[in-house]
Coordinates of N, CA, C and O in Angstrom, one line a residue:
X4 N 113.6 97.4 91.3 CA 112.3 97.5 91.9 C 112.4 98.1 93.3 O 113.3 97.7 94.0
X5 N 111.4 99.3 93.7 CA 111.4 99.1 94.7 C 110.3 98.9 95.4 O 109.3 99.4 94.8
X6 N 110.2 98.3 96.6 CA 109.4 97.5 97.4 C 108.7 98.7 98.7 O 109.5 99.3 99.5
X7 N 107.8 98.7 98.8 CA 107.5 100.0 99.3 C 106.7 98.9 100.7 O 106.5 97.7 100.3
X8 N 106.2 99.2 102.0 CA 105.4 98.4 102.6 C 105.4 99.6 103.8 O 106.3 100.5 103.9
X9 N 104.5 99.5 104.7 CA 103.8 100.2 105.6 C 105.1 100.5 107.0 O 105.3 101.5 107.7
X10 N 106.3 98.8 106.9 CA 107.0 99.4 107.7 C 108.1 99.0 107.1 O 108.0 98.1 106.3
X11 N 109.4 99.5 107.3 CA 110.7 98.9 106.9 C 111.2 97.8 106.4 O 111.8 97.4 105.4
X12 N 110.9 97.4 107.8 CA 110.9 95.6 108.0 C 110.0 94.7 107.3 O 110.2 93.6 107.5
X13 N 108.9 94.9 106.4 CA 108.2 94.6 105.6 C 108.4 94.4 104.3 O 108.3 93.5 103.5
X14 N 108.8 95.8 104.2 CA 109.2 95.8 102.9 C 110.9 94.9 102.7 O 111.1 94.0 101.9
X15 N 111.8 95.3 103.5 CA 113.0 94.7 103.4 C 112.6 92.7 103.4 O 113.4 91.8 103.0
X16 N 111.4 92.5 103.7 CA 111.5 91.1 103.9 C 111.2 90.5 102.4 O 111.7 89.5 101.8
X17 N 110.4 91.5 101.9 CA 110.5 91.7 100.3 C 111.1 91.6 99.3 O 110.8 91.1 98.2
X18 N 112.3 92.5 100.0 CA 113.5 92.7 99.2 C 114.1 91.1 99.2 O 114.4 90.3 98.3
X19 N 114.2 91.0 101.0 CA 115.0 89.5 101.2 C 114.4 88.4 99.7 O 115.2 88.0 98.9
X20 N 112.9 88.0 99.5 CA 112.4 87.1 98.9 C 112.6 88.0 97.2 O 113.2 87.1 96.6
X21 N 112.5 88.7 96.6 CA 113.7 88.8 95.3 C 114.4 88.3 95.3 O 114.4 87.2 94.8
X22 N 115.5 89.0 95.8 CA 116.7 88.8 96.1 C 117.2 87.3 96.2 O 118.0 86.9 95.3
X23 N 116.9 86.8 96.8 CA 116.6 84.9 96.3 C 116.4 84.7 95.5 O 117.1 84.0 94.9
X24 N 115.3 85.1 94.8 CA 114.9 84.7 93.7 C 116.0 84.9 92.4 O 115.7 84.3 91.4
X25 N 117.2 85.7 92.4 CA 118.2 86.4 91.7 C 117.7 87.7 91.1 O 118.2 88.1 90.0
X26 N 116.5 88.6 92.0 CA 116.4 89.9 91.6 C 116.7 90.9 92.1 O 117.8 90.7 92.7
X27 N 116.4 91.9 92.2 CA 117.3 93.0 92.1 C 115.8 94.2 92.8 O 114.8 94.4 92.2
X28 N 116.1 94.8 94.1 CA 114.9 95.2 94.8 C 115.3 96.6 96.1 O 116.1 95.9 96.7
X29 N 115.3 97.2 96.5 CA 115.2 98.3 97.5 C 113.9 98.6 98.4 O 112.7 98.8 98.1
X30 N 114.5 98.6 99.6 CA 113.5 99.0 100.4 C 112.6 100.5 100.8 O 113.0 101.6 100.5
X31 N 111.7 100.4 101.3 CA 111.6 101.8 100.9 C 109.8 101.7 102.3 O 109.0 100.8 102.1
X32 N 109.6 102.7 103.3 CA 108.5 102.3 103.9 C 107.7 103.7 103.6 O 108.1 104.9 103.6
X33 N 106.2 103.0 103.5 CA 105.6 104.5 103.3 C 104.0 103.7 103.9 O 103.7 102.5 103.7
X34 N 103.1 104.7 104.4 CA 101.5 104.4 104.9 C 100.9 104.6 103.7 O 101.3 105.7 103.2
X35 N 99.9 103.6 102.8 CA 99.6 104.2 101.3 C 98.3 105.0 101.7 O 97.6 105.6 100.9
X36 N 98.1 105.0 103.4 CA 96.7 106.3 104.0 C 97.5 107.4 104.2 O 97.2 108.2 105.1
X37 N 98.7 107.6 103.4 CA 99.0 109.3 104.3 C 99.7 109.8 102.9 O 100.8 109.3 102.5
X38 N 98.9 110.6 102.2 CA 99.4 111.3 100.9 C 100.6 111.6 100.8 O 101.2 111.4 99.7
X39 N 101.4 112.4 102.1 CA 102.1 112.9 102.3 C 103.7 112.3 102.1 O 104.7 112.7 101.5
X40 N 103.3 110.7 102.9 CA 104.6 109.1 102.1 C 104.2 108.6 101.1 O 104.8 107.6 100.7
X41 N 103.2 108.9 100.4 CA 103.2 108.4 99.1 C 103.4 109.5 98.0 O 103.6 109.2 96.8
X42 N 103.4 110.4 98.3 CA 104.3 111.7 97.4 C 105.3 111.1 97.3 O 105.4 110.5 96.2
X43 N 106.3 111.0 98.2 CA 107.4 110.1 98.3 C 108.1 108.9 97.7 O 109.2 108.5 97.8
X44 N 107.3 108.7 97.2 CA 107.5 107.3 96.6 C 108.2 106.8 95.2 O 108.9 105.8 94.9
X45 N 107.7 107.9 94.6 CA 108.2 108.2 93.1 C 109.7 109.1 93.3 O 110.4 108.7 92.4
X46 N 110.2 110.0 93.9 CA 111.3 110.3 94.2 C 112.2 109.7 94.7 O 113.4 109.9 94.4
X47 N 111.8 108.5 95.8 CA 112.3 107.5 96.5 C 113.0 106.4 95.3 O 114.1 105.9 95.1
X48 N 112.1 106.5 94.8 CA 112.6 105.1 93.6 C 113.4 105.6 93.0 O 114.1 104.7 92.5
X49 N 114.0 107.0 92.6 CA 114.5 107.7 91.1 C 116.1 108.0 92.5 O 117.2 108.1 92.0
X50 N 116.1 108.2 93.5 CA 117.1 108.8 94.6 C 117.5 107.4 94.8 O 118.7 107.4 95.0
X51 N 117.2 106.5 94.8 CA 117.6 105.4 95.9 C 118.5 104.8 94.9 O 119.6 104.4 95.3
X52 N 118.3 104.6 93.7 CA 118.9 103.4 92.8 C 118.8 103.8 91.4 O 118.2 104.8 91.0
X53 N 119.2 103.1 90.7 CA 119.5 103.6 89.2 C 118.2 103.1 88.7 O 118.3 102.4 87.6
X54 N 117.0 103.1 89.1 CA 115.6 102.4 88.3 C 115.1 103.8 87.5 O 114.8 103.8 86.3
X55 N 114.9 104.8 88.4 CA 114.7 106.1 87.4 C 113.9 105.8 87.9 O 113.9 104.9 88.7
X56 N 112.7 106.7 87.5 CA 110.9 107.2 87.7 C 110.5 106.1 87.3 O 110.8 105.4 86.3
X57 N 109.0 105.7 88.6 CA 108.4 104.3 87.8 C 107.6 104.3 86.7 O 106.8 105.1 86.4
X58 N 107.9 103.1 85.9 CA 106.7 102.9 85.0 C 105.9 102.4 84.8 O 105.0 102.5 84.0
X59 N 106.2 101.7 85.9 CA 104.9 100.6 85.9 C 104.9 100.6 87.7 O 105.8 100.6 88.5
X60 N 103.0 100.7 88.0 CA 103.1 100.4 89.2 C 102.2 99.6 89.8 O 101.0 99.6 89.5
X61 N 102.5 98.7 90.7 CA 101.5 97.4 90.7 C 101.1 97.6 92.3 O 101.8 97.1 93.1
X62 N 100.0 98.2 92.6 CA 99.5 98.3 93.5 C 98.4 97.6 94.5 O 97.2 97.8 94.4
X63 N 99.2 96.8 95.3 CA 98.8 95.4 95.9 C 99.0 95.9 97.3 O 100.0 95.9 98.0
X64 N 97.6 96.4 97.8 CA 97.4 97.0 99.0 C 95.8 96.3 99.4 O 94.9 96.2 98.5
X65 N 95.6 95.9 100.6 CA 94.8 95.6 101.5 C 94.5 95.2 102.2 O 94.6 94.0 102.0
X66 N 94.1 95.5 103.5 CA 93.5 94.3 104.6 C 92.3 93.8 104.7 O 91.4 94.0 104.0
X67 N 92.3 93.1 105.7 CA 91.2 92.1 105.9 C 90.9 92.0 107.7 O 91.6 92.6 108.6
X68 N 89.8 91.3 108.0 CA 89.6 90.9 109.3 C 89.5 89.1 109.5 O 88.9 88.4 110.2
X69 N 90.1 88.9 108.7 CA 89.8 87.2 108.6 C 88.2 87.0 108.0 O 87.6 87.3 107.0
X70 N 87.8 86.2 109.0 CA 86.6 85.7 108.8 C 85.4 86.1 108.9 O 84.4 85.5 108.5
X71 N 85.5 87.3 109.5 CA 84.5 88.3 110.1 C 83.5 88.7 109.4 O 83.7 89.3 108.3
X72 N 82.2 88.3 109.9 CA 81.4 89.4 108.8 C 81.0 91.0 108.4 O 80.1 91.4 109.1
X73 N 81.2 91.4 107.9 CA 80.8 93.2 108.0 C 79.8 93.4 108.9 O 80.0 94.3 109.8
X74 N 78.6 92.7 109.0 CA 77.5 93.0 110.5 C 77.9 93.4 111.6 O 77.5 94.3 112.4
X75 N 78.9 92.5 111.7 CA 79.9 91.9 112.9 C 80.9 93.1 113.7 O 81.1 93.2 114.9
X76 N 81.5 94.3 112.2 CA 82.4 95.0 112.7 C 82.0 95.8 113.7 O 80.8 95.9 114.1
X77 N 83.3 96.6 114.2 CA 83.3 97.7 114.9 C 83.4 99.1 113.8 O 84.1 99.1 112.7
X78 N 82.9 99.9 114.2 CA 82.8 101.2 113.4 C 84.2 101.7 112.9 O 84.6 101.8 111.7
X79 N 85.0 101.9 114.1 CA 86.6 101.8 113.9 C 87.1 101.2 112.7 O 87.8 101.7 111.8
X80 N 86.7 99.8 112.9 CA 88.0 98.6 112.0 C 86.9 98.8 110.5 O 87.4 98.5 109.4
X81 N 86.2 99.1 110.6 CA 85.5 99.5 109.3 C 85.8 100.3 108.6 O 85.9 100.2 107.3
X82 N 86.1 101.1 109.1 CA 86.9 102.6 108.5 C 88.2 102.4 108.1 O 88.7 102.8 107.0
X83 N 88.8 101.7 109.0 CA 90.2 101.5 108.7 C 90.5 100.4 107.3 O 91.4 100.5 106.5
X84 N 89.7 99.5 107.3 CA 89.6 99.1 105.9 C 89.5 99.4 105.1 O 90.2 99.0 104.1
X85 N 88.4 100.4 105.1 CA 88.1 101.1 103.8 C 89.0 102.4 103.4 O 88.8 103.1 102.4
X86 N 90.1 102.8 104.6 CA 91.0 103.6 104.8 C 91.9 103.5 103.5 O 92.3 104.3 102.8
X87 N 92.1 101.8 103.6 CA 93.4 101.1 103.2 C 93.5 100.6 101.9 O 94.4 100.6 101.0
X88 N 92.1 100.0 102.1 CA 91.5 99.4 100.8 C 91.3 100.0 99.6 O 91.8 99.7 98.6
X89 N 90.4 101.2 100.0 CA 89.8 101.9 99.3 C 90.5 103.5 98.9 O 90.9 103.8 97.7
X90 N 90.6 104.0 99.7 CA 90.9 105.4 100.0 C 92.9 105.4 99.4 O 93.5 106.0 98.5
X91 N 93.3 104.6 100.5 CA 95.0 104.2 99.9 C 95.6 104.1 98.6 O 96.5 104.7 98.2
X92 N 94.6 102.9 98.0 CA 95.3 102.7 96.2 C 94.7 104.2 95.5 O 95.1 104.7 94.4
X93 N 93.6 104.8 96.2 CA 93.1 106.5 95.2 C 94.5 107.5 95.6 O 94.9 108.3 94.7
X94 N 95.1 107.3 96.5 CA 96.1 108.7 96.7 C 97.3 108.3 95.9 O 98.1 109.1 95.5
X95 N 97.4 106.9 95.6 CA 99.1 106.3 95.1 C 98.7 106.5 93.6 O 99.6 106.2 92.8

């Protein structure tokens, strides 16, 4: 498997909790807002380890603001949600 997350250290913490578990995982960091590291991602898996090209891909991407209500937001953090949320799992 590999474990893809926004920063290294994320995803490696990833890897760490497999890995306990007795599985078998690589790290791998990519922004799922920038087309450009998520091109990447499928070459990454097939270069890094003997997994080959994926076949399955389980795309578990999003943020939040807690408790916040959408009224509430700023224009900024609005966007950036729907950057991540929305826009992110369409390029992967």
């Amino acid at each position: 498997m590999l474990a893809v997350d926004r920063t290294l250290d994320a995803a490696q913490a990833t890897v760490d909790l497999i890995e306990a578990a007795g599985g078998t995982a690589l790290a791998f960091a990519a922004d799922i807002t920038d087309e450009d590291q998520v091109a990447q991602i499928p070459e990454a898996c097939r270069d890094r380890s003997a997994f080959g090209l994926p076949t399955i891909l389980h795309n578990n991407v999003g943020i939040g603001t807690g408790d916040g209500r959408v009224m509430d937001l700023e224009r900024s953090i609005w966007e950036r949600i729907f950057e991540v949320n929305v826009s992110g799992p369409a390029c992967s």
